[in-house]
């Protein structure tokens, strides 16, 4: 069922067919790309989670009171292939134990560090002259040691994902960033396209893949130009650039595979089933940072934006930095933000408190005002109306589902009906919810139904 | 600093059901104005009576079913039903005809099935069908359009209201004196008398394609229909299906024998074809929610409309065609589901 990939990389640069699904939303990205990436100074204290995503927690390698340098391992992976955890500042361990971090449902094990003022680097990692000549096994081992996880937001351990995808011929690097407001990947591509391209070559080498396609969104002109020049500089025929539509959710893993490669991941399957591995562009850059510069994953680029901050911008921040410090670097709050959203407005999580530390998944922080969210000034929610079967959700669904029927079946508690309508294929992108004129919280209903089933 | 939380998505597209309904009513304004131009203020009087009856019925039903009266009374759906229903009524129409249909539409067709969003049948068309079969005489008394006849006597607004409420016109202008059969009825009657379409359409009541005057109302209805398409309130599938189905049948029959079959243009510009295609068949609640389903549903309405006009016992068939296809919606939806991503192509 998979079609062959065109051998001519230039073929990817053509405007792809317009998808029949998805929604057009305001993008509001340019507010945060006016300023270059701000490299934040080391914060006074950090809280580093020992857990990434759904994997078991790392085992602490340090004791309370111990002094650590920036980049020093503080957590050993519970299983081989999982990422190691590093100190993100130089300082002293003040506590080890459960704490709340941004985006986590409950307390997770963390290492708390208090800075010593300096930013001494741990000398344990050295740069490698020609990392792409390493054996795939050595690359995978290095990726886990560097603590690299998927930086697109899902935090899937990169070494494990690559290890499970052996034999995949195509690496699809996702720089599409289809969620409104978020511009961290755009900023990364504009300023550090060379690192993304270097990382892309490492991913190809780690997998033994034939090809790597770097996908950006239509409209990301500067990022596209920077990528073009970086690709020209390495002149690697295995790398290609693809531009996809600015429709949400074009950057969803399955949707991007469909748009760029014309392949569909089988229902219930993985991208590797159609010979593809998807990685975020920031993840690729993290590979380059480790192998070519000896820097493990201790920081990430975070877009701090929204009508509720004074100077929206992208900030490269140490993992574990309290959100409030990033807000301060963006000029502090302005007006009356109603919600603090981690991620984009479509799939993002509304955080209860700006004292929470950021994780490797924190790609964006939106201090959202009522205007940002299209709400009444007080932020009052519009009451739900009955479904009028307008079909807007059917048009929006990128998975080809019938949200209006799923809603009726879910509310009736009909498990068999939900399975027959393929609820399992819902990616919870929120597109149906966004367009619903009756303001029905479809995504919440589906999330609950999936959790119950 | 602490913040409110809530599930994603954190924002919503603008646009509500009430806004959709308001846009539909605004899109009907050109057609209403054209109607008033040719037939006088009758349609406005009828729509007003229907609206009052509809809102009263709606309020009573909401109260009985324990729903928030204020929110649903202002959702605009009853207004849309009232205006569409008024398009089906003759300009001079007794109030009890109007009220009977509207109380049935809101009380039985809409609320007995669960209210807004749950009615399998289009309320306005159900009301239209009810009064067509219950009060055939009153429904057949269409006044002549004002197309520049010298002897044309337009009923005044006051006379229209008086007739609607009291059932009589001022002395000397009995309703039978100014009533005319519609062009669809004339064509049916003429064909029954073995006259050819050419002979029938030579009559003064006929215009370039359909009824004189009426075809202009069709044009203005289409303007509103295209506005709804451009604004994204409706999709092209249903109107394309209705007009495609009707015109395909009409063209085939007309090519076979133009003497005994009205032309496609006549079908398009007579009766409720354009209104049905853009405003009635597109009612989201009672039509399929899938794109392919809407094409099938629309085509079914178009074909049935032509069949009823050609072989049925009523001059126009839009209302009956819509109701018949409403019954098929669950079946159509079942067989027009989009393919789920990652599932094999059938």
mmCIF file with all atom_site columns, N, CA and C in Angstrom, chain A residues 180 254 258 264-265 267 339 345-346 348 350 352-354 372 384-390 395 399 404 422 433-434 437-440 444 447, chain B residues 1-3 5 7-13 15-17 71-72 75 116-117 235 284-285 287 289 294 329 333 337-343:
data_model
loop_
_atom_site.group_PDB
_atom_site.id
_atom_site.type_symbol
_atom_site.label_atom_id
_atom_site.label_alt_id
_atom_site.label_comp_id
_atom_site.label_asym_id
_atom_site.label_entity_id
_atom_site.label_seq_id
_atom_site.pdbx_PDB_ins_code
_atom_site.Cartn_x
_atom_site.Cartn_y
_atom_site.Cartn_z
_atom_site.occupancy
_atom_site.B_iso_or_equiv
_atom_site.pdbx_formal_charge
_atom_site.auth_seq_id
_atom_site.auth_comp_id
_atom_site.auth_asym_id
_atom_site.auth_atom_id
_atom_site.pdbx_PDB_model_num
ATOM 1   N N  . UNK A 1 180 ? -1.061  26.944 16.478 1.00 0.00 ? 180 UNK A N  1
ATOM 2   C CA . UNK A 1 180 ? -0.895  28.400 16.532 1.00 0.00 ? 180 UNK A CA 1
ATOM 3   C C  . UNK A 1 180 ? 0.011   28.809 17.698 1.00 0.00 ? 180 UNK A C  1
ATOM 4   N N  . UNK A 1 254 ? 0.884   11.312 11.840 1.00 0.00 ? 254 UNK A N  1
ATOM 5   C CA . UNK A 1 254 ? 0.232   10.544 10.785 1.00 0.00 ? 254 UNK A CA 1
ATOM 6   C C  . UNK A 1 254 ? -0.148  11.430 9.610  1.00 0.00 ? 254 UNK A C  1
ATOM 7   N N  . UNK A 1 258 ? 1.158   11.337 5.614  1.00 0.00 ? 258 UNK A N  1
ATOM 8   C CA . UNK A 1 258 ? 0.218   11.347 4.490  1.00 0.00 ? 258 UNK A CA 1
ATOM 9   C C  . UNK A 1 258 ? 0.549   12.498 3.529  1.00 0.00 ? 258 UNK A C  1
ATOM 10  N N  . UNK A 1 264 ? -0.080  6.067  4.364  1.00 0.00 ? 264 UNK A N  1
ATOM 11  C CA . UNK A 1 264 ? -0.925  6.097  5.554  1.00 0.00 ? 264 UNK A CA 1
ATOM 12  C C  . UNK A 1 264 ? -0.460  5.027  6.525  1.00 0.00 ? 264 UNK A C  1
ATOM 13  N N  . UNK A 1 265 ? -0.279  5.427  7.760  1.00 0.00 ? 265 UNK A N  1
ATOM 14  C CA . UNK A 1 265 ? 0.060   4.455  8.799  1.00 0.00 ? 265 UNK A CA 1
ATOM 15  C C  . UNK A 1 265 ? -1.179  3.594  9.033  1.00 0.00 ? 265 UNK A C  1
ATOM 16  N N  . UNK A 1 267 ? -4.209  1.612  10.634 1.00 0.00 ? 267 UNK A N  1
ATOM 17  C CA . UNK A 1 267 ? -4.904  1.834  11.897 1.00 0.00 ? 267 UNK A CA 1
ATOM 18  C C  . UNK A 1 267 ? -4.315  0.933  12.964 1.00 0.00 ? 267 UNK A C  1
ATOM 19  N N  . UNK A 1 339 ? -5.444  32.437 31.258 1.00 0.00 ? 339 UNK A N  1
ATOM 20  C CA . UNK A 1 339 ? -4.936  31.074 31.343 1.00 0.00 ? 339 UNK A CA 1
ATOM 21  C C  . UNK A 1 339 ? -3.458  31.045 30.995 1.00 0.00 ? 339 UNK A C  1
ATOM 22  N N  . UNK A 1 345 ? -2.817  26.413 21.590 1.00 0.00 ? 345 UNK A N  1
ATOM 23  C CA . UNK A 1 345 ? -4.202  26.510 22.052 1.00 0.00 ? 345 UNK A CA 1
ATOM 24  C C  . UNK A 1 345 ? -5.074  25.326 21.654 1.00 0.00 ? 345 UNK A C  1
ATOM 25  N N  . UNK A 1 346 ? -4.617  24.510 20.695 1.00 0.00 ? 346 UNK A N  1
ATOM 26  C CA . UNK A 1 346 ? -5.439  23.390 20.262 1.00 0.00 ? 346 UNK A CA 1
ATOM 27  C C  . UNK A 1 346 ? -5.284  22.172 21.175 1.00 0.00 ? 346 UNK A C  1
ATOM 28  N N  . UNK A 1 348 ? -2.853  22.201 23.861 1.00 0.00 ? 348 UNK A N  1
ATOM 29  C CA . UNK A 1 348 ? -2.092  22.577 25.039 1.00 0.00 ? 348 UNK A CA 1
ATOM 30  C C  . UNK A 1 348 ? -2.832  22.330 26.342 1.00 0.00 ? 348 UNK A C  1
ATOM 31  N N  . UNK A 1 350 ? -3.761  23.692 30.154 1.00 0.00 ? 350 UNK A N  1
ATOM 32  C CA . UNK A 1 350 ? -3.856  24.907 30.963 1.00 0.00 ? 350 UNK A CA 1
ATOM 33  C C  . UNK A 1 350 ? -3.225  24.628 32.324 1.00 0.00 ? 350 UNK A C  1
ATOM 34  N N  . UNK A 1 352 ? -2.027  25.330 36.216 1.00 0.00 ? 352 UNK A N  1
ATOM 35  C CA . UNK A 1 352 ? -2.657  26.032 37.332 1.00 0.00 ? 352 UNK A CA 1
ATOM 36  C C  . UNK A 1 352 ? -1.768  27.113 37.947 1.00 0.00 ? 352 UNK A C  1
ATOM 37  N N  . UNK A 1 353 ? -0.444  27.053 37.685 1.00 0.00 ? 353 UNK A N  1
ATOM 38  C CA . UNK A 1 353 ? 0.466   27.869 38.504 1.00 0.00 ? 353 UNK A CA 1
ATOM 39  C C  . UNK A 1 353 ? 1.745   28.155 37.705 1.00 0.00 ? 353 UNK A C  1
ATOM 40  N N  . UNK A 1 354 ? 2.261   29.385 37.782 1.00 0.00 ? 354 UNK A N  1
ATOM 41  C CA . UNK A 1 354 ? 3.486   29.695 37.045 1.00 0.00 ? 354 UNK A CA 1
ATOM 42  C C  . UNK A 1 354 ? 4.743   29.386 37.870 1.00 0.00 ? 354 UNK A C  1
ATOM 43  N N  . UNK A 1 372 ? -7.026  36.460 23.289 1.00 0.00 ? 372 UNK A N  1
ATOM 44  C CA . UNK A 1 372 ? -6.317  35.339 22.679 1.00 0.00 ? 372 UNK A CA 1
ATOM 45  C C  . UNK A 1 372 ? -7.252  34.157 22.471 1.00 0.00 ? 372 UNK A C  1
ATOM 46  N N  . UNK A 1 384 ? -23.087 24.865 26.436 1.00 0.00 ? 384 UNK A N  1
ATOM 47  C CA . UNK A 1 384 ? -23.193 23.893 25.348 1.00 0.00 ? 384 UNK A CA 1
ATOM 48  C C  . UNK A 1 384 ? -24.603 23.884 24.762 1.00 0.00 ? 384 UNK A C  1
ATOM 49  N N  . UNK A 1 385 ? -24.684 23.719 23.453 1.00 0.00 ? 385 UNK A N  1
ATOM 50  C CA . UNK A 1 385 ? -25.943 23.634 22.727 1.00 0.00 ? 385 UNK A CA 1
ATOM 51  C C  . UNK A 1 385 ? -26.091 22.208 22.201 1.00 0.00 ? 385 UNK A C  1
ATOM 52  N N  . UNK A 1 386 ? -27.305 21.793 21.847 1.00 0.00 ? 386 UNK A N  1
ATOM 53  C CA . UNK A 1 386 ? -27.387 20.455 21.230 1.00 0.00 ? 386 UNK A CA 1
ATOM 54  C C  . UNK A 1 386 ? -26.659 20.439 19.883 1.00 0.00 ? 386 UNK A C  1
ATOM 55  N N  . UNK A 1 387 ? -26.196 19.265 19.480 1.00 0.00 ? 387 UNK A N  1
ATOM 56  C CA . UNK A 1 387 ? -25.567 19.098 18.162 1.00 0.00 ? 387 UNK A CA 1
ATOM 57  C C  . UNK A 1 387 ? -26.626 19.319 17.096 1.00 0.00 ? 387 UNK A C  1
ATOM 58  N N  . UNK A 1 388 ? -26.330 20.191 16.119 1.00 0.00 ? 388 UNK A N  1
ATOM 59  C CA . UNK A 1 388 ? -27.283 20.407 15.027 1.00 0.00 ? 388 UNK A CA 1
ATOM 60  C C  . UNK A 1 388 ? -26.844 19.658 13.771 1.00 0.00 ? 388 UNK A C  1
ATOM 61  N N  . UNK A 1 389 ? -25.878 18.767 13.919 1.00 0.00 ? 389 UNK A N  1
ATOM 62  C CA . UNK A 1 389 ? -25.415 17.921 12.833 1.00 0.00 ? 389 UNK A CA 1
ATOM 63  C C  . UNK A 1 389 ? -24.928 18.716 11.624 1.00 0.00 ? 389 UNK A C  1
ATOM 64  N N  . UNK A 1 390 ? -24.248 19.833 11.890 1.00 0.00 ? 390 UNK A N  1
ATOM 65  C CA . UNK A 1 390 ? -23.827 20.694 10.792 1.00 0.00 ? 390 UNK A CA 1
ATOM 66  C C  . UNK A 1 390 ? -22.714 20.054 9.979  1.00 0.00 ? 390 UNK A C  1
ATOM 67  N N  . UNK A 1 395 ? -15.852 17.417 8.579  1.00 0.00 ? 395 UNK A N  1
ATOM 68  C CA . UNK A 1 395 ? -14.908 18.022 7.636  1.00 0.00 ? 395 UNK A CA 1
ATOM 69  C C  . UNK A 1 395 ? -13.549 18.247 8.280  1.00 0.00 ? 395 UNK A C  1
ATOM 70  N N  . UNK A 1 399 ? -8.636  12.295 10.897 1.00 0.00 ? 399 UNK A N  1
ATOM 71  C CA . UNK A 1 399 ? -8.606  10.833 10.907 1.00 0.00 ? 399 UNK A CA 1
ATOM 72  C C  . UNK A 1 399 ? -9.776  10.247 10.131 1.00 0.00 ? 399 UNK A C  1
ATOM 73  N N  . UNK A 1 404 ? -19.632 13.659 15.360 1.00 0.00 ? 404 UNK A N  1
ATOM 74  C CA . UNK A 1 404 ? -21.002 13.859 15.861 1.00 0.00 ? 404 UNK A CA 1
ATOM 75  C C  . UNK A 1 404 ? -21.653 12.529 16.210 1.00 0.00 ? 404 UNK A C  1
ATOM 76  N N  . UNK A 1 422 ? -14.395 3.490  15.259 1.00 0.00 ? 422 UNK A N  1
ATOM 77  C CA . UNK A 1 422 ? -12.945 3.680  15.275 1.00 0.00 ? 422 UNK A CA 1
ATOM 78  C C  . UNK A 1 422 ? -12.472 4.814  16.188 1.00 0.00 ? 422 UNK A C  1
ATOM 79  N N  . UNK A 1 433 ? -13.645 19.949 18.038 1.00 0.00 ? 433 UNK A N  1
ATOM 80  C CA . UNK A 1 433 ? -14.041 20.791 19.148 1.00 0.00 ? 433 UNK A CA 1
ATOM 81  C C  . UNK A 1 433 ? -13.964 22.270 18.765 1.00 0.00 ? 433 UNK A C  1
ATOM 82  N N  . UNK A 1 434 ? -12.857 22.609 18.099 1.00 0.00 ? 434 UNK A N  1
ATOM 83  C CA . UNK A 1 434 ? -12.588 23.997 17.722 1.00 0.00 ? 434 UNK A CA 1
ATOM 84  C C  . UNK A 1 434 ? -13.683 24.551 16.823 1.00 0.00 ? 434 UNK A C  1
ATOM 85  N N  . UNK A 1 437 ? -20.064 24.672 16.327 1.00 0.00 ? 437 UNK A N  1
ATOM 86  C CA . UNK A 1 437 ? -20.845 25.867 16.642 1.00 0.00 ? 437 UNK A CA 1
ATOM 87  C C  . UNK A 1 437 ? -21.726 25.675 17.866 1.00 0.00 ? 437 UNK A C  1
ATOM 88  N N  . UNK A 1 438 ? -21.897 24.429 18.297 1.00 0.00 ? 438 UNK A N  1
ATOM 89  C CA . UNK A 1 438 ? -22.697 24.176 19.494 1.00 0.00 ? 438 UNK A CA 1
ATOM 90  C C  . UNK A 1 438 ? -21.837 24.149 20.752 1.00 0.00 ? 438 UNK A C  1
ATOM 91  N N  . UNK A 1 439 ? -20.508 24.381 20.582 1.00 0.00 ? 439 UNK A N  1
ATOM 92  C CA . UNK A 1 439 ? -19.598 24.446 21.733 1.00 0.00 ? 439 UNK A CA 1
ATOM 93  C C  . UNK A 1 439 ? -19.608 23.165 22.557 1.00 0.00 ? 439 UNK A C  1
ATOM 94  N N  . UNK A 1 440 ? -19.691 22.042 21.880 1.00 0.00 ? 440 UNK A N  1
ATOM 95  C CA . UNK A 1 440 ? -19.685 20.756 22.584 1.00 0.00 ? 440 UNK A CA 1
ATOM 96  C C  . UNK A 1 440 ? -18.231 20.350 22.837 1.00 0.00 ? 440 UNK A C  1
ATOM 97  N N  . UNK A 1 444 ? -12.882 16.349 25.026 1.00 0.00 ? 444 UNK A N  1
ATOM 98  C CA . UNK A 1 444 ? -12.950 15.856 26.409 1.00 0.00 ? 444 UNK A CA 1
ATOM 99  C C  . UNK A 1 444 ? -13.785 14.593 26.490 1.00 0.00 ? 444 UNK A C  1
ATOM 100 N N  . UNK A 1 447 ? -11.710 11.799 25.017 1.00 0.00 ? 447 UNK A N  1
ATOM 101 C CA . UNK A 1 447 ? -10.604 11.438 25.899 1.00 0.00 ? 447 UNK A CA 1
ATOM 102 C C  . UNK A 1 447 ? -11.112 10.542 27.028 1.00 0.00 ? 447 UNK A C  1
ATOM 103 N N  . UNK B 2 1   ? 1.806   33.026 40.649 1.00 0.00 ? 1   UNK B N  1
ATOM 104 C CA . UNK B 2 1   ? 0.485   33.432 40.172 1.00 0.00 ? 1   UNK B CA 1
ATOM 105 C C  . UNK B 2 1   ? -0.312  32.194 39.764 1.00 0.00 ? 1   UNK B C  1
ATOM 106 N N  . UNK B 2 2   ? -1.583  32.195 40.093 1.00 0.00 ? 2   UNK B N  1
ATOM 107 C CA . UNK B 2 2   ? -2.401  31.023 39.773 1.00 0.00 ? 2   UNK B CA 1
ATOM 108 C C  . UNK B 2 2   ? -3.364  31.339 38.634 1.00 0.00 ? 2   UNK B C  1
ATOM 109 N N  . UNK B 2 3   ? -3.738  30.303 37.905 1.00 0.00 ? 3   UNK B N  1
ATOM 110 C CA . UNK B 2 3   ? -4.578  30.469 36.719 1.00 0.00 ? 3   UNK B CA 1
ATOM 111 C C  . UNK B 2 3   ? -5.709  29.445 36.723 1.00 0.00 ? 3   UNK B C  1
ATOM 112 N N  . UNK B 2 5   ? -7.910  26.550 34.983 1.00 0.00 ? 5   UNK B N  1
ATOM 113 C CA . UNK B 2 5   ? -7.548  25.477 34.064 1.00 0.00 ? 5   UNK B CA 1
ATOM 114 C C  . UNK B 2 5   ? -8.799  24.976 33.348 1.00 0.00 ? 5   UNK B C  1
ATOM 115 N N  . UNK B 2 7   ? -9.922  21.833 29.959 1.00 0.00 ? 7   UNK B N  1
ATOM 116 C CA . UNK B 2 7   ? -9.391  20.888 28.968 1.00 0.00 ? 7   UNK B CA 1
ATOM 117 C C  . UNK B 2 7   ? -9.124  21.562 27.624 1.00 0.00 ? 7   UNK B C  1
ATOM 118 N N  . UNK B 2 8   ? -8.224  20.964 26.813 1.00 0.00 ? 8   UNK B N  1
ATOM 119 C CA . UNK B 2 8   ? -7.977  21.472 25.475 1.00 0.00 ? 8   UNK B CA 1
ATOM 120 C C  . UNK B 2 8   ? -9.144  21.079 24.572 1.00 0.00 ? 8   UNK B C  1
ATOM 121 N N  . UNK B 2 9   ? -9.373  21.735 23.461 1.00 0.00 ? 9   UNK B N  1
ATOM 122 C CA . UNK B 2 9   ? -8.688  22.945 23.035 1.00 0.00 ? 9   UNK B CA 1
ATOM 123 C C  . UNK B 2 9   ? -9.005  24.146 23.936 1.00 0.00 ? 9   UNK B C  1
ATOM 124 N N  . UNK B 2 10  ? -7.996  25.029 24.022 1.00 0.00 ? 10  UNK B N  1
ATOM 125 C CA . UNK B 2 10  ? -8.141  26.171 24.912 1.00 0.00 ? 10  UNK B CA 1
ATOM 126 C C  . UNK B 2 10  ? -8.950  27.291 24.269 1.00 0.00 ? 10  UNK B C  1
ATOM 127 N N  . UNK B 2 11  ? -9.163  27.206 22.964 1.00 0.00 ? 11  UNK B N  1
ATOM 128 C CA . UNK B 2 11  ? -9.941  28.249 22.294 1.00 0.00 ? 11  UNK B CA 1
ATOM 129 C C  . UNK B 2 11  ? -10.913 27.617 21.322 1.00 0.00 ? 11  UNK B C  1
ATOM 130 N N  . UNK B 2 12  ? -11.817 28.438 20.802 1.00 0.00 ? 12  UNK B N  1
ATOM 131 C CA . UNK B 2 12  ? -12.845 27.978 19.879 1.00 0.00 ? 12  UNK B CA 1
ATOM 132 C C  . UNK B 2 12  ? -12.917 28.927 18.704 1.00 0.00 ? 12  UNK B C  1
ATOM 133 N N  . UNK B 2 13  ? -13.293 28.384 17.558 1.00 0.00 ? 13  UNK B N  1
ATOM 134 C CA . UNK B 2 13  ? -13.551 29.241 16.410 1.00 0.00 ? 13  UNK B CA 1
ATOM 135 C C  . UNK B 2 13  ? -14.781 30.090 16.707 1.00 0.00 ? 13  UNK B C  1
ATOM 136 N N  . UNK B 2 15  ? -18.398 31.753 15.904 1.00 0.00 ? 15  UNK B N  1
ATOM 137 C CA . UNK B 2 15  ? -19.521 31.142 15.196 1.00 0.00 ? 15  UNK B CA 1
ATOM 138 C C  . UNK B 2 15  ? -20.303 30.232 16.112 1.00 0.00 ? 15  UNK B C  1
ATOM 139 N N  . UNK B 2 16  ? -21.594 30.500 16.215 1.00 0.00 ? 16  UNK B N  1
ATOM 140 C CA . UNK B 2 16  ? -22.470 29.699 17.065 1.00 0.00 ? 16  UNK B CA 1
ATOM 141 C C  . UNK B 2 16  ? -23.683 29.294 16.243 1.00 0.00 ? 16  UNK B C  1
ATOM 142 N N  . UNK B 2 17  ? -24.478 28.409 16.805 1.00 0.00 ? 17  UNK B N  1
ATOM 143 C CA . UNK B 2 17  ? -25.699 27.985 16.118 1.00 0.00 ? 17  UNK B CA 1
ATOM 144 C C  . UNK B 2 17  ? -26.599 29.192 15.882 1.00 0.00 ? 17  UNK B C  1
ATOM 145 N N  . UNK B 2 71  ? -32.580 30.653 26.478 1.00 0.00 ? 71  UNK B N  1
ATOM 146 C CA . UNK B 2 71  ? -31.497 30.314 25.558 1.00 0.00 ? 71  UNK B CA 1
ATOM 147 C C  . UNK B 2 71  ? -32.010 29.760 24.243 1.00 0.00 ? 71  UNK B C  1
ATOM 148 N N  . UNK B 2 72  ? -32.998 28.868 24.324 1.00 0.00 ? 72  UNK B N  1
ATOM 149 C CA . UNK B 2 72  ? -33.455 28.219 23.099 1.00 0.00 ? 72  UNK B CA 1
ATOM 150 C C  . UNK B 2 72  ? -34.424 29.098 22.316 1.00 0.00 ? 72  UNK B C  1
ATOM 151 N N  . UNK B 2 75  ? -32.442 31.195 19.884 1.00 0.00 ? 75  UNK B N  1
ATOM 152 C CA . UNK B 2 75  ? -31.428 30.565 19.028 1.00 0.00 ? 75  UNK B CA 1
ATOM 153 C C  . UNK B 2 75  ? -31.672 30.797 17.542 1.00 0.00 ? 75  UNK B C  1
ATOM 154 N N  . UNK B 2 116 ? -34.439 21.066 19.314 1.00 0.00 ? 116 UNK B N  1
ATOM 155 C CA . UNK B 2 116 ? -33.401 21.440 18.347 1.00 0.00 ? 116 UNK B CA 1
ATOM 156 C C  . UNK B 2 116 ? -32.321 20.361 18.257 1.00 0.00 ? 116 UNK B C  1
ATOM 157 N N  . UNK B 2 117 ? -32.024 19.950 17.030 1.00 0.00 ? 117 UNK B N  1
ATOM 158 C CA . UNK B 2 117 ? -30.950 18.992 16.818 1.00 0.00 ? 117 UNK B CA 1
ATOM 159 C C  . UNK B 2 117 ? -31.402 17.556 16.743 1.00 0.00 ? 117 UNK B C  1
ATOM 160 N N  . UNK B 2 235 ? -22.577 23.941 2.543  1.00 0.00 ? 235 UNK B N  1
ATOM 161 C CA . UNK B 2 235 ? -21.589 23.417 1.605  1.00 0.00 ? 235 UNK B CA 1
ATOM 162 C C  . UNK B 2 235 ? -22.276 23.177 0.266  1.00 0.00 ? 235 UNK B C  1
ATOM 163 N N  . UNK B 2 284 ? -29.263 21.483 8.421  1.00 0.00 ? 284 UNK B N  1
ATOM 164 C CA . UNK B 2 284 ? -28.291 20.473 8.844  1.00 0.00 ? 284 UNK B CA 1
ATOM 165 C C  . UNK B 2 284 ? -28.908 19.344 9.660  1.00 0.00 ? 284 UNK B C  1
ATOM 166 N N  . UNK B 2 285 ? -29.881 19.705 10.522 1.00 0.00 ? 285 UNK B N  1
ATOM 167 C CA . UNK B 2 285 ? -30.399 18.710 11.465 1.00 0.00 ? 285 UNK B CA 1
ATOM 168 C C  . UNK B 2 285 ? -30.997 17.522 10.738 1.00 0.00 ? 285 UNK B C  1
ATOM 169 N N  . UNK B 2 287 ? -30.568 16.584 7.561  1.00 0.00 ? 287 UNK B N  1
ATOM 170 C CA . UNK B 2 287 ? -29.865 16.058 6.388  1.00 0.00 ? 287 UNK B CA 1
ATOM 171 C C  . UNK B 2 287 ? -28.599 15.330 6.844  1.00 0.00 ? 287 UNK B C  1
ATOM 172 N N  . UNK B 2 289 ? -24.728 14.257 7.603  1.00 0.00 ? 289 UNK B N  1
ATOM 173 C CA . UNK B 2 289 ? -23.592 15.088 8.040  1.00 0.00 ? 289 UNK B CA 1
ATOM 174 C C  . UNK B 2 289 ? -22.348 14.809 7.213  1.00 0.00 ? 289 UNK B C  1
ATOM 175 N N  . UNK B 2 294 ? -24.533 14.040 1.592  1.00 0.00 ? 294 UNK B N  1
ATOM 176 C CA . UNK B 2 294 ? -25.310 15.218 1.202  1.00 0.00 ? 294 UNK B CA 1
ATOM 177 C C  . UNK B 2 294 ? -25.544 15.252 -0.307 1.00 0.00 ? 294 UNK B C  1
ATOM 178 N N  . UNK B 2 329 ? -32.174 9.472  5.675  1.00 0.00 ? 329 UNK B N  1
ATOM 179 C CA . UNK B 2 329 ? -30.894 10.016 6.152  1.00 0.00 ? 329 UNK B CA 1
ATOM 180 C C  . UNK B 2 329 ? -30.046 9.000  6.925  1.00 0.00 ? 329 UNK B C  1
ATOM 181 N N  . UNK B 2 333 ? -26.363 7.999  5.606  1.00 0.00 ? 333 UNK B N  1
ATOM 182 C CA . UNK B 2 333 ? -25.154 8.236  6.416  1.00 0.00 ? 333 UNK B CA 1
ATOM 183 C C  . UNK B 2 333 ? -24.383 6.946  6.632  1.00 0.00 ? 333 UNK B C  1
ATOM 184 N N  . UNK B 2 337 ? -20.093 6.894  4.963  1.00 0.00 ? 337 UNK B N  1
ATOM 185 C CA . UNK B 2 337 ? -19.077 7.262  5.940  1.00 0.00 ? 337 UNK B CA 1
ATOM 186 C C  . UNK B 2 337 ? -17.745 7.480  5.264  1.00 0.00 ? 337 UNK B C  1
ATOM 187 N N  . UNK B 2 338 ? -17.009 8.510  5.692  1.00 0.00 ? 338 UNK B N  1
ATOM 188 C CA . UNK B 2 338 ? -15.672 8.670  5.121  1.00 0.00 ? 338 UNK B CA 1
ATOM 189 C C  . UNK B 2 338 ? -14.779 7.501  5.555  1.00 0.00 ? 338 UNK B C  1
ATOM 190 N N  . UNK B 2 339 ? -13.753 7.245  4.756  1.00 0.00 ? 339 UNK B N  1
ATOM 191 C CA . UNK B 2 339 ? -12.818 6.183  5.130  1.00 0.00 ? 339 UNK B CA 1
ATOM 192 C C  . UNK B 2 339 ? -11.937 6.686  6.271  1.00 0.00 ? 339 UNK B C  1
ATOM 193 N N  . UNK B 2 340 ? -11.817 5.881  7.296  1.00 0.00 ? 340 UNK B N  1
ATOM 194 C CA . UNK B 2 340 ? -10.985 6.261  8.430  1.00 0.00 ? 340 UNK B CA 1
ATOM 195 C C  . UNK B 2 340 ? -9.523  6.167  8.016  1.00 0.00 ? 340 UNK B C  1
ATOM 196 N N  . UNK B 2 341 ? -8.723  7.157  8.454  1.00 0.00 ? 341 UNK B N  1
ATOM 197 C CA . UNK B 2 341 ? -7.292  7.169  8.156  1.00 0.00 ? 341 UNK B CA 1
ATOM 198 C C  . UNK B 2 341 ? -6.676  5.829  8.583  1.00 0.00 ? 341 UNK B C  1
ATOM 199 N N  . UNK B 2 342 ? -5.916  5.251  7.679  1.00 0.00 ? 342 UNK B N  1
ATOM 200 C CA . UNK B 2 342 ? -5.222  4.011  8.027  1.00 0.00 ? 342 UNK B CA 1
ATOM 201 C C  . UNK B 2 342 ? -6.037  2.752  7.836  1.00 0.00 ? 342 UNK B C  1
ATOM 202 N N  . UNK B 2 343 ? -7.319  2.915  7.460  1.00 0.00 ? 343 UNK B N  1
ATOM 203 C CA . UNK B 2 343 ? -8.132  1.733  7.154  1.00 0.00 ? 343 UNK B CA 1
ATOM 204 C C  . UNK B 2 343 ? -8.048  1.494  5.649  1.00 0.00 ? 343 UNK B C  1
#
